[in-house]
Coordinates of C-alpha atoms in Angstrom, one line a residue:
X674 CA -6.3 24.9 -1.2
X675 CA -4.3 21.7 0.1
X676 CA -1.4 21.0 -2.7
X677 CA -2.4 17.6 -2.7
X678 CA -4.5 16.5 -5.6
X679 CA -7.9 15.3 -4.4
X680 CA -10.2 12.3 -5.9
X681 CA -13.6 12.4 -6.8
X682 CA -15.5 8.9 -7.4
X683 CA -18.5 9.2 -9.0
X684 CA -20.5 6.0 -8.1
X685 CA -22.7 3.7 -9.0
X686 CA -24.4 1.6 -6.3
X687 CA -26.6 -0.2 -8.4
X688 CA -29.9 -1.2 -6.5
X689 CA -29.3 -1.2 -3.3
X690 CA -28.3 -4.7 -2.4
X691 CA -24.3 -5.1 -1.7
X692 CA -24.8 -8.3 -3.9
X693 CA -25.3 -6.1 -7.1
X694 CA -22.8 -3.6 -6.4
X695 CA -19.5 -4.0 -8.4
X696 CA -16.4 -4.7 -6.6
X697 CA -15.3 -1.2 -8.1
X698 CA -18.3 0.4 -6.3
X699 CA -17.3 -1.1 -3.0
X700 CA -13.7 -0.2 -3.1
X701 CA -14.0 3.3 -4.0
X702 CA -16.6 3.9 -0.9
X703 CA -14.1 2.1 1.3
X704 CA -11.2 4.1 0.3
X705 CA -13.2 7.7 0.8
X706 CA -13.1 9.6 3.8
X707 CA -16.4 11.2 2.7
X708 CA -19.5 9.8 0.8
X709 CA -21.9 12.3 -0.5
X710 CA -25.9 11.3 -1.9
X711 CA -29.2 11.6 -1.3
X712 CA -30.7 10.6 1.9
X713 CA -32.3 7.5 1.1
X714 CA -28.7 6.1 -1.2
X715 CA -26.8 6.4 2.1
X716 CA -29.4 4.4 3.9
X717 CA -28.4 2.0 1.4
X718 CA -25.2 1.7 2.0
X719 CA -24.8 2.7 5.6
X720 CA -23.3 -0.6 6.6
X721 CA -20.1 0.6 4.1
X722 CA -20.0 3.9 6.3
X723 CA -18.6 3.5 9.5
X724 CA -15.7 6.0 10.8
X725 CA -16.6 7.8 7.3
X726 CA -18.2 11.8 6.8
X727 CA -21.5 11.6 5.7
X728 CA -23.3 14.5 3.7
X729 CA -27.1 13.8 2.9
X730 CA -29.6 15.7 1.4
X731 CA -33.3 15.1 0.2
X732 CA -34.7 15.5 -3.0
X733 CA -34.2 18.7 -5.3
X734 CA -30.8 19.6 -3.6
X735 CA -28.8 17.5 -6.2
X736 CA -26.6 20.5 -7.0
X737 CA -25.8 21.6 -3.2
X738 CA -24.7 17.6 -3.4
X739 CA -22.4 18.2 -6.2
X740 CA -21.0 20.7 -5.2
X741 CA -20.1 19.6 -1.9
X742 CA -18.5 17.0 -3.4
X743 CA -16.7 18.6 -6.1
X744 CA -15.3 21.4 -3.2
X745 CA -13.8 18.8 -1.0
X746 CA -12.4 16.5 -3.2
X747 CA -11.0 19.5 -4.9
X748 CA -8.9 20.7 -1.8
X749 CA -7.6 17.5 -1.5
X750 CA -9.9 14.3 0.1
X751 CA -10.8 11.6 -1.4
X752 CA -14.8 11.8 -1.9
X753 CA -17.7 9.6 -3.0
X754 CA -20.7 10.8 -4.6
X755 CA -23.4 8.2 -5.1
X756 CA -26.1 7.6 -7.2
X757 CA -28.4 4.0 -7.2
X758 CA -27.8 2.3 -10.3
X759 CA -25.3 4.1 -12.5
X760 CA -24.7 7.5 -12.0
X761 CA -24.5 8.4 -15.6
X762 CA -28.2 7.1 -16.1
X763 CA -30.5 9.8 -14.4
X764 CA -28.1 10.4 -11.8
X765 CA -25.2 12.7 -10.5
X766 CA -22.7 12.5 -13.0
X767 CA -23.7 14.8 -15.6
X768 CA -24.8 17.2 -13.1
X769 CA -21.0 17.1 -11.9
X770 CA -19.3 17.9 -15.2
X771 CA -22.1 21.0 -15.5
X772 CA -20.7 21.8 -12.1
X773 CA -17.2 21.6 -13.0
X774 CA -17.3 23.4 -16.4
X775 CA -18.9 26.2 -14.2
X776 CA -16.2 26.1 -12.2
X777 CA -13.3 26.4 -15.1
X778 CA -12.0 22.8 -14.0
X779 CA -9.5 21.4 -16.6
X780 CA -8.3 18.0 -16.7
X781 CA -5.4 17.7 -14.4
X782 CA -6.8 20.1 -12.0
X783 CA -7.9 19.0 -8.9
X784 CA -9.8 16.8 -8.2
X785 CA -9.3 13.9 -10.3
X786 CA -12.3 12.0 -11.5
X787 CA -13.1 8.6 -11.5
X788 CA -16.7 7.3 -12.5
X789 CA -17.6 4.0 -11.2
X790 CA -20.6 3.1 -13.1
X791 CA -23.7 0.7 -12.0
X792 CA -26.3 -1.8 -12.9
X793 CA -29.4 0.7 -13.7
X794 CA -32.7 0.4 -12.5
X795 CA -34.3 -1.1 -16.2
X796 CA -31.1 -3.6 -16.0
X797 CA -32.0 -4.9 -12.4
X798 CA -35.7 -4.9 -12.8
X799 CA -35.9 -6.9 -16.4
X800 CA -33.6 -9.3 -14.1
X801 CA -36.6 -9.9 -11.9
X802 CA -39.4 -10.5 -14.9
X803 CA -37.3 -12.6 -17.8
X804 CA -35.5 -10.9 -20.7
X805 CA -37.7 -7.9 -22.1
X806 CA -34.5 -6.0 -23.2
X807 CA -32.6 -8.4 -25.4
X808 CA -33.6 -6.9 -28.6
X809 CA -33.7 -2.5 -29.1
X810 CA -35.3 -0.9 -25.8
X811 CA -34.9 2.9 -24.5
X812 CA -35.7 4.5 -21.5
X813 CA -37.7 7.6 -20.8
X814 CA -38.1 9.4 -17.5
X815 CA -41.7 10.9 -17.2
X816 CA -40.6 13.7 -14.3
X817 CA -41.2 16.8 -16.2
X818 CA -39.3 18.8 -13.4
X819 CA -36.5 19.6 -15.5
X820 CA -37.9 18.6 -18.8
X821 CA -41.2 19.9 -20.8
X822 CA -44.2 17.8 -20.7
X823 CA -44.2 18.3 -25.1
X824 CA -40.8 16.8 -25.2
X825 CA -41.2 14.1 -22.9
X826 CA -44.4 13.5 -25.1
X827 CA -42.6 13.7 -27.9
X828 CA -40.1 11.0 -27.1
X829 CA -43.1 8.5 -26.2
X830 CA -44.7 8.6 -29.4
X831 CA -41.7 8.2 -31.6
X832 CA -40.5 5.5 -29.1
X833 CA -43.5 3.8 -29.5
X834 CA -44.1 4.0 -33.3
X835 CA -40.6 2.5 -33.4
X836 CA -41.4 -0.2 -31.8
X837 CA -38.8 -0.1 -28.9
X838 CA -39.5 -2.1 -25.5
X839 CA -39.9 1.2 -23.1
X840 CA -38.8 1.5 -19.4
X841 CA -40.3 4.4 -17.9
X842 CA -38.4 5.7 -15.1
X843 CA -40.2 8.3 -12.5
X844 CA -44.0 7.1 -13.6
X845 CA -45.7 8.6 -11.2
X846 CA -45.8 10.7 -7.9
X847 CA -48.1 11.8 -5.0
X848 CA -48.3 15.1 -6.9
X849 CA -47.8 13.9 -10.8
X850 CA -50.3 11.4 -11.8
X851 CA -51.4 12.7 -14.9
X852 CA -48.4 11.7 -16.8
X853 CA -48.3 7.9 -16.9
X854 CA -52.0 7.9 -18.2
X855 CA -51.0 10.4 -21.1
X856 CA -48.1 7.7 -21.9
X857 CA -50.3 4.7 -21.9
X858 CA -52.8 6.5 -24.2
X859 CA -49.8 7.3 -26.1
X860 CA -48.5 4.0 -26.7
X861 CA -51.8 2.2 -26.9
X862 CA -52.1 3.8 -30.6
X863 CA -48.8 1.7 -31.6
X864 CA -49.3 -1.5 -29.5
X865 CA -51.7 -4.1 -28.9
X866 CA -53.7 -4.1 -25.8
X867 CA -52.3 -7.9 -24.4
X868 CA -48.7 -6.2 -24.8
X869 CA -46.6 -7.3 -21.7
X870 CA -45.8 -4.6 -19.4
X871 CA -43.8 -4.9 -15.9
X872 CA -44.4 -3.1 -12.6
X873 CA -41.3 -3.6 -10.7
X874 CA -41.4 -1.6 -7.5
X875 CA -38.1 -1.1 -5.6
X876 CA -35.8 -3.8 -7.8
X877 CA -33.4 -5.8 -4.8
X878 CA -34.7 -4.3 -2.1
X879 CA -36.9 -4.0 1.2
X880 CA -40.1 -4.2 0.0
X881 CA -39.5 -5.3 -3.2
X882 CA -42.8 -5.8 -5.4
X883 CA -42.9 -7.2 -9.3
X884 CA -46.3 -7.2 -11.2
X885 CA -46.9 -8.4 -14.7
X886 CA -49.7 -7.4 -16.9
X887 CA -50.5 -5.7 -19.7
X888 CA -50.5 -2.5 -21.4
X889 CA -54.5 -2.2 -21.2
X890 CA -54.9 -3.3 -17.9
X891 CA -51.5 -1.7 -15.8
X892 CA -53.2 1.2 -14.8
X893 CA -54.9 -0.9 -12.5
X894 CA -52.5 -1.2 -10.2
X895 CA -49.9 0.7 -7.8
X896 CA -47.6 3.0 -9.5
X897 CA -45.4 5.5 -7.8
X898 CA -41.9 6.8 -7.7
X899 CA -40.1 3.6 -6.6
X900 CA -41.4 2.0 -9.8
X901 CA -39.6 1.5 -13.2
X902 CA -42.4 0.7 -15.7
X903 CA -41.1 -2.2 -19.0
X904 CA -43.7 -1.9 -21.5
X905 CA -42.8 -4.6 -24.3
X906 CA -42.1 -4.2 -28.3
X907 CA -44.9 -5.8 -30.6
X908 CA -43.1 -9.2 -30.3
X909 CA -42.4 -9.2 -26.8
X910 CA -43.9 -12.3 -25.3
X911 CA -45.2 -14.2 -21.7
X912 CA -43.6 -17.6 -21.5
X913 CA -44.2 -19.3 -18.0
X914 CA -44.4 -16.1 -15.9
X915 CA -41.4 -14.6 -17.5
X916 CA -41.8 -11.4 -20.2
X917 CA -39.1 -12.4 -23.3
X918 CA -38.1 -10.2 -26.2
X919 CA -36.9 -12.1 -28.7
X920 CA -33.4 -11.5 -30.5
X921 CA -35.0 -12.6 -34.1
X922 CA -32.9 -15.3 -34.3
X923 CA -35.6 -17.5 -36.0
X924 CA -36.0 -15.2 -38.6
X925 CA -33.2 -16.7 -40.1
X926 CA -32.7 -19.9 -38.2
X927 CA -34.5 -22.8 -37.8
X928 CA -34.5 -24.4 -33.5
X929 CA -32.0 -27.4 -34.9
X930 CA -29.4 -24.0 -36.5
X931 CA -30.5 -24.8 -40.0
X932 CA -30.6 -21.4 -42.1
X933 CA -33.7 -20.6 -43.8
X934 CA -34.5 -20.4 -47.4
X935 CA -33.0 -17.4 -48.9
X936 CA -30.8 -16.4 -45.9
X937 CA -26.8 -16.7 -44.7
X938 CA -24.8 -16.7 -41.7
X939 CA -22.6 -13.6 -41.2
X940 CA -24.7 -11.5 -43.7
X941 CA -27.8 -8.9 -43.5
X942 CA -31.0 -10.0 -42.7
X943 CA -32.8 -10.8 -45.8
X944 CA -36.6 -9.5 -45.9
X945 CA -38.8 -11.0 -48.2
X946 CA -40.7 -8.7 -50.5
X947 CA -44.3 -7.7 -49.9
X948 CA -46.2 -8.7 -52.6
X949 CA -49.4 -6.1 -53.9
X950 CA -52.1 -9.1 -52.6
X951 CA -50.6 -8.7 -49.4

């Protein structure tokens, strides 16, 4: 092994446009001598790769990826593994550190690690269709590959009956179309049929495509593997083609900044009690 302790960067490349990849992102590509991802990130970014080594794979050989990476930064080059949007959300980086502690890697050995993280998918596609995430929202990846069907159920209905805004990464498929449906039937039981929902097909990109509807009615049209799905909280809103969440600043301020009867600045929200007639 080369005495020389090697780097691994573990990137982000947010969605695909240089425009929305950090400058951290950028200079950690241009200072590798090999980049490392999945066949369609590098086609992404191939305008960053000239003179570089390239290692693609396709889908399901994340772990021949990793540990490509991990190997030759570890005997001394400087590498960059990529992931679109940020590679801690659904991507490559905790499949590294699974890789590493199978490995017996210690801090200080080589190679070093430095994560660069990304803008996600939900962040770049609520971009493109107003602010649906300004108040509590979670995400939940419907690919039951690697996870049970009965947990990724599980996480839908208490998501729902908590009234988070949900981004639903990896809807649907060619071969897994079953799975979206169950989730809409899922959150229908918490949520009004008008709720706003976005379709945002490949966020920044070539053949970019944003749809907004509703949570009765989205079925209706295309979704597929490219597409991050935004279903909206009971007070999620349409307001001139844009889907807002609202913070809940008017439940204690009036629009001129007055404070409302019974509330105070700096201080817990104060709910009124219900009365029995209610």
């Amino acid at each position: 092994m080369n005495d020389s302790k090697g780097i691994l960067y573990v990137v982000g490349i947010g969605p695909g446009a240089q425009d929305h990849a950090t400058p951290a992102a950028l200079k950690a590509i241009a200072e590798s001598q090999l980049v490392v991802g999945y066949t369609t990130y590098i086609k992404l970014v191939r305008h960053l790769l000239e003179g570089k080594e390239i290692v693609k794979t396709g889908m399901t050989e994340e772990i021949g990826r990793a540990r490509a990476a991990i190997e030759r930064a570890r005997d001394g080059a400087t590498v960059s593994l990529i992931s679109s949007g940020d590679a801690g959300v659904y991507g490559m980086a905790g499949l590294v550190f699974q890789v590493l502690k199978e490995m017996g890697w210690k801090r200080g050995d080589s190679p070093e690690l430095r994560l660069i993280p990304g803008m996600t998918a939900l962040n770049s596609c609520a971009s493109l269709v107003g602010a649906p995430l300004v108040h509590d929202s979670c995400s939940i990846s419907l690919s039951d590959l690697l996870t049970p069907w009965s947990v990724i159920e599980r996480r839908i209905e208490a998501a729902a009956g908590a009234d988070f805004v949900i981004g639903l990464y990896n809807p649907a498929s060619g071969r897994r179309t079953r799975q979206i449906v169950d989730a809409q039937t899922i959150i229908r039981r918490h949520r009004e049929g008008s709720t706003p929902v976005a379709l945002v097909k490949s966020a920044y990109r070539h053949m970019e495509q944003v749809v907004l509807t509703d949570l009765d009615t989205f079925l209706d049209y295309e979704i597929g593997m490219l597409t991050t799905v935004i279903i909206g909280s009971s007070n999620t809103f349409m307001f001139e083609g844009y889907m807002v969440t609202p913070r809940g600043y008017t439940n204690k301020y009036r629009f001129d900044g007055a404070v409302l009867p019974g509330q105070r600045p700096g201080f817990s929200l104060v709910v009124p009690p219900v009365s029995e007639t209610d």
